[in-house]
mmCIF file of C-alpha atoms in Angstrom:
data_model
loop_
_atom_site.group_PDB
_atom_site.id
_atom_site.type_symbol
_atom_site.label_atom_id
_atom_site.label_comp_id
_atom_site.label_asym_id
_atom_site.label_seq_id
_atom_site.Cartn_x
_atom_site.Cartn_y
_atom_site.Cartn_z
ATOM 1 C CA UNK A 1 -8.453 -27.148 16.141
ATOM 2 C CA UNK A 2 -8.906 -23.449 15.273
ATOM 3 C CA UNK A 3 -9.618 -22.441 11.559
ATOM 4 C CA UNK A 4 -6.992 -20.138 10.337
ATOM 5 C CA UNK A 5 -8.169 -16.895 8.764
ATOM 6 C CA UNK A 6 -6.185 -15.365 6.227
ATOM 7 C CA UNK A 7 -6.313 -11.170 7.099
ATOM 8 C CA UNK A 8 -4.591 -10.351 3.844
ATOM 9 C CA UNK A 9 -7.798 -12.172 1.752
ATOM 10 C CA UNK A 10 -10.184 -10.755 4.693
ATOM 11 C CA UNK A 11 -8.594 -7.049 3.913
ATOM 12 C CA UNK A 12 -9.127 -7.184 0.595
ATOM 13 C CA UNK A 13 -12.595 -8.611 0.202
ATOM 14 C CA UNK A 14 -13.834 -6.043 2.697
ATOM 15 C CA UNK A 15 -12.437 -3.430 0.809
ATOM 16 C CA UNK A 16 -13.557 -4.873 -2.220
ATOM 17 C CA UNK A 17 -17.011 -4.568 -1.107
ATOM 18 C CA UNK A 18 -16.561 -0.637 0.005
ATOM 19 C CA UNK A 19 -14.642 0.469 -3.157
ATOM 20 C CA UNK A 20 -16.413 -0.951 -6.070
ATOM 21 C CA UNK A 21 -14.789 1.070 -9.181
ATOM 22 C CA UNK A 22 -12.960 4.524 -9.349
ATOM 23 C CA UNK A 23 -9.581 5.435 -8.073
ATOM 24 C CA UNK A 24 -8.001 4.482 -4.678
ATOM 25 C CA UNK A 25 -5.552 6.543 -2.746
ATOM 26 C CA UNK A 26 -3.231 5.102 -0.985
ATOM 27 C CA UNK A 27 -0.083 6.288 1.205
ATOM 28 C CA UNK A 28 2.331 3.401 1.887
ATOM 29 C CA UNK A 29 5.028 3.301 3.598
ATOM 30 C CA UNK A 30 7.830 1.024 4.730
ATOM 31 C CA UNK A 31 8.975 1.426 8.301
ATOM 32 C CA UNK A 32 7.240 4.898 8.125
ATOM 33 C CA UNK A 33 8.721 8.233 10.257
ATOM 34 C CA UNK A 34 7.194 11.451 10.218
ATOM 35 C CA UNK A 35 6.031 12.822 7.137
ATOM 36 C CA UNK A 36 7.664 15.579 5.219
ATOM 37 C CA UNK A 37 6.405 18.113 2.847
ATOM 38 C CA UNK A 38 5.161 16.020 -0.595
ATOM 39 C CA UNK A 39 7.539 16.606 -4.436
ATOM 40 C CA UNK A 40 5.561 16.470 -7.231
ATOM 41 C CA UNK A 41 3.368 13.418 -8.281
ATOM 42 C CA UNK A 42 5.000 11.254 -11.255
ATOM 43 C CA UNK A 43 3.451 8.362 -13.331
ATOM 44 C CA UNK A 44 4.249 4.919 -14.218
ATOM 45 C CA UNK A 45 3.682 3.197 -17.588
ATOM 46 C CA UNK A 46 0.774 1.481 -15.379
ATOM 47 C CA UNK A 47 -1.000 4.740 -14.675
ATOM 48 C CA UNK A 48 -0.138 4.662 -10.846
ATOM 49 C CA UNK A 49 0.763 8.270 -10.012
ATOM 50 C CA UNK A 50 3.116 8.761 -6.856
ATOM 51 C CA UNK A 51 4.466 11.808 -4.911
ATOM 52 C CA UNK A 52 7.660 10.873 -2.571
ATOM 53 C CA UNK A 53 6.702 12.227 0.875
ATOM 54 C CA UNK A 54 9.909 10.956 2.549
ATOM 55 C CA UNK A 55 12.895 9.118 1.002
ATOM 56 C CA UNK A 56 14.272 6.514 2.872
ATOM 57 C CA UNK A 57 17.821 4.999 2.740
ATOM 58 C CA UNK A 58 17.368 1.382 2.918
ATOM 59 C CA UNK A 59 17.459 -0.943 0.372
ATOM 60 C CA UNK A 60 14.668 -1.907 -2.014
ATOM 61 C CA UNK A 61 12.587 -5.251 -1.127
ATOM 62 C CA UNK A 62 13.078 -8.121 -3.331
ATOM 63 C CA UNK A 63 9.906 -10.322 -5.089
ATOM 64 C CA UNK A 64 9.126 -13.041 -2.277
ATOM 65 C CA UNK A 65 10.183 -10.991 0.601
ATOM 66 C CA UNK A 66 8.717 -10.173 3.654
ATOM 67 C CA UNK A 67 7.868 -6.690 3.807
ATOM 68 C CA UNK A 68 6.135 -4.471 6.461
ATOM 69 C CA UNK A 69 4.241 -1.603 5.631
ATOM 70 C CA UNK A 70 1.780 1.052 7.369
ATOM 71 C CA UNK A 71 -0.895 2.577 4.820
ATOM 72 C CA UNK A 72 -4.045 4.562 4.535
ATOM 73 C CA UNK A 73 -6.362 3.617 1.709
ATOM 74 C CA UNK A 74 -9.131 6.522 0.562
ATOM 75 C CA UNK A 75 -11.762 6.161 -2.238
ATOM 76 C CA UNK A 76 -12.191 10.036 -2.684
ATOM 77 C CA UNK A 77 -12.482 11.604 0.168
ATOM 78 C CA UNK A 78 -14.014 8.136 2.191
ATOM 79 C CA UNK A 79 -11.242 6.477 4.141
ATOM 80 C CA UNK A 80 -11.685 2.551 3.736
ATOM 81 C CA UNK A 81 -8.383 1.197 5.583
ATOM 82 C CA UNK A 82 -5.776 3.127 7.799
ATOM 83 C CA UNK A 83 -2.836 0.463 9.305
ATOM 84 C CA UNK A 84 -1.103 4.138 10.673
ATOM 85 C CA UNK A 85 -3.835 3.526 13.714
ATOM 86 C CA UNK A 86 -2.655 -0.225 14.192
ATOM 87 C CA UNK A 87 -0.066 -1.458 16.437
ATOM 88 C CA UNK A 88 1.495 -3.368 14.279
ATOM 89 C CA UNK A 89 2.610 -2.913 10.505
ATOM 90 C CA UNK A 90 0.491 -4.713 7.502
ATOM 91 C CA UNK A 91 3.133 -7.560 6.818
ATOM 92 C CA UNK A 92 2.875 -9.691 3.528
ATOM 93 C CA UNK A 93 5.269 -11.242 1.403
ATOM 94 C CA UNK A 94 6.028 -9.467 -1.737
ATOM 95 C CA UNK A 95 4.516 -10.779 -5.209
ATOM 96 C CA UNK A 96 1.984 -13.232 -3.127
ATOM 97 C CA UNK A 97 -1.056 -11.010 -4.453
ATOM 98 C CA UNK A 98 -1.815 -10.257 -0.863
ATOM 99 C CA UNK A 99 -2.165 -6.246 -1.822
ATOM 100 C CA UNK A 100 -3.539 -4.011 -4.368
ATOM 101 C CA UNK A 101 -2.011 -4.682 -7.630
ATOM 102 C CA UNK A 102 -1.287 -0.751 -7.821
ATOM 103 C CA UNK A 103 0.106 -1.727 -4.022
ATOM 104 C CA UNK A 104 2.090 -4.652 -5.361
ATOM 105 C CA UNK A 105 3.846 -3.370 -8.250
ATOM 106 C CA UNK A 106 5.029 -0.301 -6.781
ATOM 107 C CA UNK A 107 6.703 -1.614 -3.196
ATOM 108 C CA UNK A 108 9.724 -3.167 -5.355
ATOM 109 C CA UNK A 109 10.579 1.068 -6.480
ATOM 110 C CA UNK A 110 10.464 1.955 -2.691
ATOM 111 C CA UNK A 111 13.332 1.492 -0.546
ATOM 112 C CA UNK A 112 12.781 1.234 3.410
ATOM 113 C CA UNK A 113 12.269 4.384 4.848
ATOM 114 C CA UNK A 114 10.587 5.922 1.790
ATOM 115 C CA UNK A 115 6.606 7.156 2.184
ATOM 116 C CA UNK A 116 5.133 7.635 -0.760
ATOM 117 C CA UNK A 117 1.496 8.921 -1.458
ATOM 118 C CA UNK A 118 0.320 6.873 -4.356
ATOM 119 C CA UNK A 119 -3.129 7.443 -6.464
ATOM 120 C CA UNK A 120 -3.698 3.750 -8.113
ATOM 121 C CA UNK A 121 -6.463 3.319 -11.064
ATOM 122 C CA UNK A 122 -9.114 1.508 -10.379
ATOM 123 C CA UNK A 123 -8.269 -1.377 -12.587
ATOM 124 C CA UNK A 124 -5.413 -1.969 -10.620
ATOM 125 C CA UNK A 125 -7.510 -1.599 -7.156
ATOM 126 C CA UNK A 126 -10.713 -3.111 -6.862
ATOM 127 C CA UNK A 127 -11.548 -3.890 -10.776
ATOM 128 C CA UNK A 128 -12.895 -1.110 -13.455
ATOM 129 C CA UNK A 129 -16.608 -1.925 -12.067
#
């Protein structure tokens, strides 16, 4: 039989390895469109900063749903990860620690539709190293 490979673990320990430290930049989206001009950036209690880039309509995704989403990740000016050049969306199941913890704790605010550009400390990246 054929091992199985786990892509979400794969992601992140390759990205792991190319972002040790700082602050990753993210946009995520669910069920992205075309981007529109960016609002100005606001913070959570976490330190994640975000700047609404589209606002969807949909609803927002539960803890231990499935959710698809397209992203870009950038440390500086270095990009690391881009799903926007895949075929498919980046799917995962919400609250199963398969993204960023910056990623993770910010999809349940987002509704489907919504882009957001999101700058995520490094603690809640890759680690503070």
């Amino acid at each position: 039989s054929t091992p199985s490979i786990n892509p979400q673990v794969s992601r992140k320990s390759v990205l792991q390895t190319l972002v040790q430290g700082g602050v990753a930049t993210a946009a995520a989206s669910l069920l992205v469109q075309a981007p529109l001009p960016a609002v100005a950036a606001e913070s959570l209690p976490s330190g994640v900063t975000y700047e609404v880039v589209k606002a969807g309509d949909g609803p927002k995704p539960d803890v231990g749903e499935l959710v698809a989403i397209r992203f870009a990740a950038y440390c500086g000016s270095t990009k690391i990860d881009d799903i926007f050049d895949t075929p498919e969306p980046y799917y995962t199941r919400l609250g199963s620690g398969g993204l960023l913890k910056g990623v993770e704790s910010t999809l349940p605010l987002m509704r489907v539709g919504d882009r957001w550009k999101l700058t995520i400390p490094g603690q809640l990246a890759f680690g503070s190293k």
